[in-house]
Short mmCIF file of C-alpha atoms in Angstrom, two decimals:
data_model
loop_
_atom_site.label_atom_id
_atom_site.label_comp_id
_atom_site.label_asym_id
_atom_site.label_seq_id
_atom_site.Cartn_x
_atom_site.Cartn_y
_atom_site.Cartn_z
CA UNK A 1 27.18 70.59 -12.23
CA UNK A 2 23.60 71.52 -13.10
CA UNK A 3 21.08 71.90 -10.32
CA UNK A 4 17.36 72.36 -10.80
CA UNK A 5 15.22 74.26 -8.34
CA UNK A 6 11.49 74.54 -8.82
CA UNK A 7 8.43 76.03 -7.17
CA UNK A 8 4.75 75.71 -7.95
CA UNK A 9 1.49 77.31 -6.91
CA UNK A 10 -2.12 77.02 -7.99
CA UNK A 11 -5.15 79.05 -6.86
CA UNK A 12 -8.83 79.07 -7.77
CA UNK A 13 -8.81 82.84 -8.29
CA UNK A 14 -11.28 85.43 -7.03
CA UNK A 15 -14.40 84.59 -9.05
CA UNK A 16 -14.38 80.79 -9.37
CA UNK A 17 -15.71 78.49 -6.67
CA UNK A 18 -13.39 75.62 -7.58
CA UNK A 19 -10.08 75.03 -9.31
CA UNK A 20 -10.09 73.24 -12.68
CA UNK A 21 -6.31 73.59 -13.10
CA UNK A 22 -3.97 70.73 -12.27
CA UNK A 23 -0.19 70.79 -11.92
CA UNK A 24 2.48 68.10 -11.77
CA UNK A 25 6.14 68.38 -10.80
CA UNK A 26 8.72 65.61 -10.49
CA UNK A 27 12.36 66.65 -10.49
CA UNK A 28 13.58 63.04 -10.53
CA UNK A 29 11.67 62.47 -13.77
CA UNK A 30 12.60 65.93 -15.01
CA UNK A 31 8.94 66.59 -15.81
CA UNK A 32 6.64 69.53 -15.10
CA UNK A 33 3.03 69.99 -16.30
CA UNK A 34 0.34 72.68 -16.13
CA UNK A 35 -3.15 71.72 -17.32
CA UNK A 36 -6.16 74.07 -17.51
CA UNK A 37 -9.41 72.10 -17.53
CA UNK A 38 -12.69 73.05 -19.19
CA UNK A 39 -16.13 71.70 -18.41
CA UNK A 40 -16.90 72.66 -14.82
CA UNK A 41 -16.30 70.78 -11.59
CA UNK A 42 -17.47 67.46 -13.08
CA UNK A 43 -15.56 67.97 -16.32
CA UNK A 44 -12.65 70.38 -16.40
CA UNK A 45 -11.27 69.35 -13.05
CA UNK A 46 -11.39 65.70 -14.13
CA UNK A 47 -9.85 66.39 -17.56
CA UNK A 48 -6.89 68.32 -16.18
CA UNK A 49 -6.36 65.64 -13.55
CA UNK A 50 -6.23 62.97 -16.28
CA UNK A 51 -3.57 65.05 -18.06
CA UNK A 52 -1.36 65.13 -14.98
CA UNK A 53 -1.88 61.41 -14.32
CA UNK A 54 -1.52 59.97 -17.80
CA UNK A 55 1.45 61.90 -19.21
CA UNK A 56 3.86 60.85 -16.42
CA UNK A 57 2.68 57.24 -16.65
CA UNK A 58 3.24 57.08 -20.40
CA UNK A 59 6.65 58.71 -20.13
CA UNK A 60 7.61 56.09 -17.53
CA UNK A 61 6.60 53.48 -20.13
CA UNK A 62 9.06 54.98 -22.61
CA UNK A 63 6.83 57.22 -24.72
CA UNK A 64 7.97 60.67 -25.80
CA UNK A 65 6.43 63.83 -24.37
CA UNK A 66 4.54 64.57 -27.60
CA UNK A 67 3.29 60.98 -27.89
CA UNK A 68 2.11 61.07 -24.28
CA UNK A 69 0.17 64.29 -24.82
CA UNK A 70 -1.41 63.04 -28.05
CA UNK A 71 -2.54 59.82 -26.37
CA UNK A 72 -3.98 61.76 -23.43
CA UNK A 73 -6.39 63.45 -25.87
CA UNK A 74 -7.99 60.07 -26.57
CA UNK A 75 -7.95 59.03 -22.91
CA UNK A 76 -9.95 62.11 -21.94
CA UNK A 77 -12.46 61.53 -24.74
CA UNK A 78 -12.93 57.93 -23.61
CA UNK A 79 -13.09 58.64 -19.86
CA UNK A 80 -16.87 59.42 -19.66
CA UNK A 81 -17.63 55.97 -21.12
CA UNK A 82 -15.78 54.55 -18.14
CA UNK A 83 -17.73 56.64 -15.65
CA UNK A 84 -15.19 59.40 -15.19
CA UNK A 85 -16.04 63.00 -16.05
CA UNK A 86 -18.53 64.22 -18.65
CA UNK A 87 -18.74 64.25 -22.42
CA UNK A 88 -17.14 67.33 -23.97
CA UNK A 89 -14.72 68.02 -21.12
CA UNK A 90 -11.26 69.11 -22.10
CA UNK A 91 -7.97 70.59 -21.00
CA UNK A 92 -5.04 72.57 -22.25
CA UNK A 93 -1.53 71.46 -21.41
CA UNK A 94 1.96 72.88 -21.33
CA UNK A 95 4.74 70.56 -20.20
CA UNK A 96 8.51 70.53 -19.96
CA UNK A 97 10.70 67.41 -19.99
CA UNK A 98 14.44 67.27 -19.45
CA UNK A 99 16.34 64.98 -21.79
CA UNK A 100 19.91 64.13 -22.77
CA UNK A 101 20.51 67.38 -24.64
CA UNK A 102 18.52 69.97 -22.69
CA UNK A 103 14.76 70.29 -22.48
CA UNK A 104 11.64 69.89 -24.58
CA UNK A 105 8.48 71.93 -24.12
CA UNK A 106 5.19 70.79 -25.66
CA UNK A 107 1.72 72.27 -25.50
CA UNK A 108 -1.89 72.19 -26.69
CA UNK A 109 -4.18 75.20 -26.25
CA UNK A 110 -3.19 78.49 -24.67
CA UNK A 111 -1.33 77.57 -21.50
CA UNK A 112 2.09 79.13 -21.88
CA UNK A 113 5.81 78.60 -21.44
CA UNK A 114 8.15 81.54 -20.91
CA UNK A 115 11.92 81.83 -20.57
CA UNK A 116 13.39 84.43 -18.24
CA UNK A 117 17.10 85.15 -18.75
CA UNK A 118 17.13 88.73 -17.55
CA UNK A 119 14.31 89.42 -19.98
CA UNK A 120 11.04 87.56 -20.49
CA UNK A 121 10.51 85.62 -23.73
CA UNK A 122 7.32 83.77 -24.62
CA UNK A 123 8.39 80.35 -25.88
CA UNK A 124 5.05 78.76 -26.72
CA UNK A 125 2.58 80.04 -29.31
CA UNK A 126 -1.07 80.05 -28.29
CA UNK A 127 -3.34 77.77 -30.28
CA UNK A 128 -6.08 80.38 -30.19
CA UNK A 129 -8.36 82.44 -32.40
CA UNK A 130 -6.73 85.74 -31.47
CA UNK A 131 -3.24 84.34 -32.14
CA UNK A 132 -4.34 83.59 -35.71
CA UNK A 133 -5.55 87.20 -36.00
CA UNK A 134 -2.19 88.44 -34.69
CA UNK A 135 -0.31 86.29 -37.21
CA UNK A 136 -2.53 87.65 -40.00
CA UNK A 137 -1.74 91.18 -38.73
CA UNK A 138 -5.46 91.79 -38.28
CA UNK A 139 -4.94 92.86 -34.66
CA UNK A 140 -2.00 93.68 -32.41
CA UNK A 141 -1.02 91.67 -29.33
CA UNK A 142 -2.27 94.57 -27.23
CA UNK A 143 -5.67 94.46 -28.95
CA UNK A 144 -5.81 90.70 -28.44
CA UNK A 145 -5.83 91.15 -24.66
CA UNK A 146 -9.28 92.77 -24.82
CA UNK A 147 -10.70 90.94 -27.84
CA UNK A 148 -14.18 89.42 -27.19
CA UNK A 149 -12.92 86.03 -28.37
CA UNK A 150 -9.61 86.09 -26.52
CA UNK A 151 -10.50 82.88 -24.67
CA UNK A 152 -11.44 80.91 -27.79
CA UNK A 153 -8.85 78.18 -28.26
CA UNK A 154 -8.56 76.14 -31.44
CA UNK A 155 -7.43 72.91 -29.83
CA UNK A 156 -7.75 71.20 -26.49
CA UNK A 157 -7.18 67.72 -25.17
CA UNK A 158 -10.43 65.75 -25.08
CA UNK A 159 -12.87 68.44 -26.20
CA UNK A 160 -11.64 68.78 -29.77
CA UNK A 161 -13.73 66.96 -32.38
CA UNK A 162 -10.65 66.41 -34.54
CA UNK A 163 -9.52 62.76 -34.80
CA UNK A 164 -5.97 63.78 -33.95
CA UNK A 165 -4.55 66.66 -31.97
CA UNK A 166 -1.72 68.98 -32.98
CA UNK A 167 0.94 69.00 -30.30
CA UNK A 168 3.34 71.90 -30.79
CA UNK A 169 6.80 71.69 -29.30
CA UNK A 170 10.27 73.19 -29.13
CA UNK A 171 13.66 72.24 -27.79
CA UNK A 172 16.11 74.37 -25.85
CA UNK A 173 19.28 74.42 -23.77
CA UNK A 174 19.33 75.74 -20.25
CA UNK A 175 21.37 78.86 -19.71
CA UNK A 176 23.03 79.70 -16.43
CA UNK A 177 20.56 81.22 -13.97
CA UNK A 178 17.67 81.04 -16.44
CA UNK A 179 14.09 80.38 -15.35
CA UNK A 180 11.33 78.57 -17.23
CA UNK A 181 7.77 79.62 -16.34
CA UNK A 182 4.83 77.36 -17.16
CA UNK A 183 1.41 78.90 -16.52
CA UNK A 184 -2.30 78.70 -17.19
CA UNK A 185 -3.95 81.70 -18.84
CA UNK A 186 -5.24 82.86 -15.47
CA UNK A 187 -1.81 84.44 -15.05
CA UNK A 188 -1.18 86.07 -18.42
CA UNK A 189 -4.79 87.18 -18.90
CA UNK A 190 -4.44 89.33 -15.78
CA UNK A 191 -0.79 90.41 -16.10
CA UNK A 192 1.09 91.70 -19.11
CA UNK A 193 4.44 90.19 -20.01
CA UNK A 194 6.14 93.29 -18.62
CA UNK A 195 4.29 92.87 -15.32
CA UNK A 196 5.23 89.19 -15.15
CA UNK A 197 8.88 90.02 -15.90
CA UNK A 198 8.95 92.64 -13.15
CA UNK A 199 7.90 90.02 -10.59
CA UNK A 200 10.59 87.50 -11.52
CA UNK A 201 13.40 88.42 -9.15
CA UNK A 202 16.33 85.96 -9.33
CA UNK A 203 17.52 87.07 -5.91
CA UNK A 204 14.28 86.04 -4.18
CA UNK A 205 13.48 82.46 -3.18
CA UNK A 206 11.72 80.81 -6.09
CA UNK A 207 8.69 79.91 -3.99
CA UNK A 208 8.29 83.60 -3.14
CA UNK A 209 8.33 84.48 -6.84
CA UNK A 210 5.60 81.91 -7.52
CA UNK A 211 3.47 83.33 -4.70
CA UNK A 212 4.02 86.90 -5.89
CA UNK A 213 2.91 86.02 -9.42
CA UNK A 214 -0.30 84.37 -8.23
CA UNK A 215 -1.02 87.14 -5.71
CA UNK A 216 -0.56 89.79 -8.40
CA UNK A 217 -2.92 87.99 -10.79
CA UNK A 218 -5.52 87.76 -8.03
CA UNK A 219 -5.09 91.42 -7.20
CA UNK A 220 -5.51 92.33 -10.88
CA UNK A 221 -8.87 90.58 -10.99
CA UNK A 222 -8.36 86.86 -10.47
CA UNK A 223 -11.06 86.07 -13.02
CA UNK A 224 -9.82 82.53 -13.63
CA UNK A 225 -7.89 79.77 -11.94
CA UNK A 226 -4.18 80.61 -11.75
CA UNK A 227 -1.34 78.09 -11.89
CA UNK A 228 2.39 78.60 -12.19
CA UNK A 229 5.47 76.40 -12.14
CA UNK A 230 8.94 77.96 -12.10
CA UNK A 231 12.01 75.88 -12.98
CA UNK A 232 15.40 77.48 -12.39
CA UNK A 233 18.86 76.29 -13.40
CA UNK A 234 21.91 76.75 -11.23
CA UNK A 235 25.12 75.90 -13.09
CA UNK A 236 28.69 75.80 -11.85
CA UNK A 237 31.04 77.89 -13.98
CA UNK A 238 33.23 74.83 -14.61
CA UNK A 239 30.34 72.98 -16.28
CA UNK A 240 31.36 73.88 -19.82
CA UNK A 241 32.18 70.54 -21.43
CA UNK A 242 29.28 69.94 -23.74
CA UNK A 243 26.05 68.25 -22.85
CA UNK A 244 26.93 64.56 -22.44
CA UNK A 245 25.62 63.14 -19.19
CA UNK A 246 23.09 65.96 -18.86
CA UNK A 247 20.56 63.87 -16.99
CA UNK A 248 23.25 62.38 -14.77
CA UNK A 249 24.23 65.87 -13.69
CA UNK A 250 20.60 66.87 -13.18
CA UNK A 251 20.30 64.10 -10.59
CA UNK A 252 21.99 66.53 -8.21
CA UNK A 253 18.78 68.41 -7.61
CA UNK A 254 17.63 70.99 -5.14
CA UNK A 255 13.85 70.76 -5.20
CA UNK A 256 11.63 73.27 -3.49
CA UNK A 257 7.87 72.93 -3.69
CA UNK A 258 4.92 74.99 -2.60
CA UNK A 259 1.27 74.15 -3.00
#
């Protein structure tokens, strides 16, 4: 049997007077979302909230994760005309959805997904200016951390002037005792991957790990809002007969939340 345990935490950080991040977790739906808003209290906070409202609603209506994210781009752009938010507001998103064969992760912008299986692996690829420089071998990942344009993202929901948005995605299978980490850049801008990995202790309660990650990012500077969601799999050793009925098995869920 597969059990899912999750924990979440969001914090405004040390230098911001409000939190423009939004998070969503629903183990029954098998859906987790981190959204990092841009545009101030009247914009970014609204945009990220729309992300966490609209994606679950569209998935309930039968749309795929990628379709739901792509549609949310247009909903954010249209929201100011309906008296909600301001023109030019936007948000990143990284989301994970369980399905019949495992999980799908999709993202826009630079909010990240990691897999911890004893080691930390970045799953998502930032849609950012410095990532393009890394891919062109113009700079190293270490140099990217201090690059003056490290926060310049190439796509965001709502704020992009492009008629359509590129939603990147990947699929994966849960491994026994693995952990998926979804986070806004307030975490990984303050902590290196090695520092994040050192704080993921599988023997600690998951909510304690979430708190430790956010506390460490705040201690390192806390220059942005910080949001994390941790999703951990607990599998019985006898669960080795393929993947049929995956979601049926996931219905046996141990859910732990923190706010």
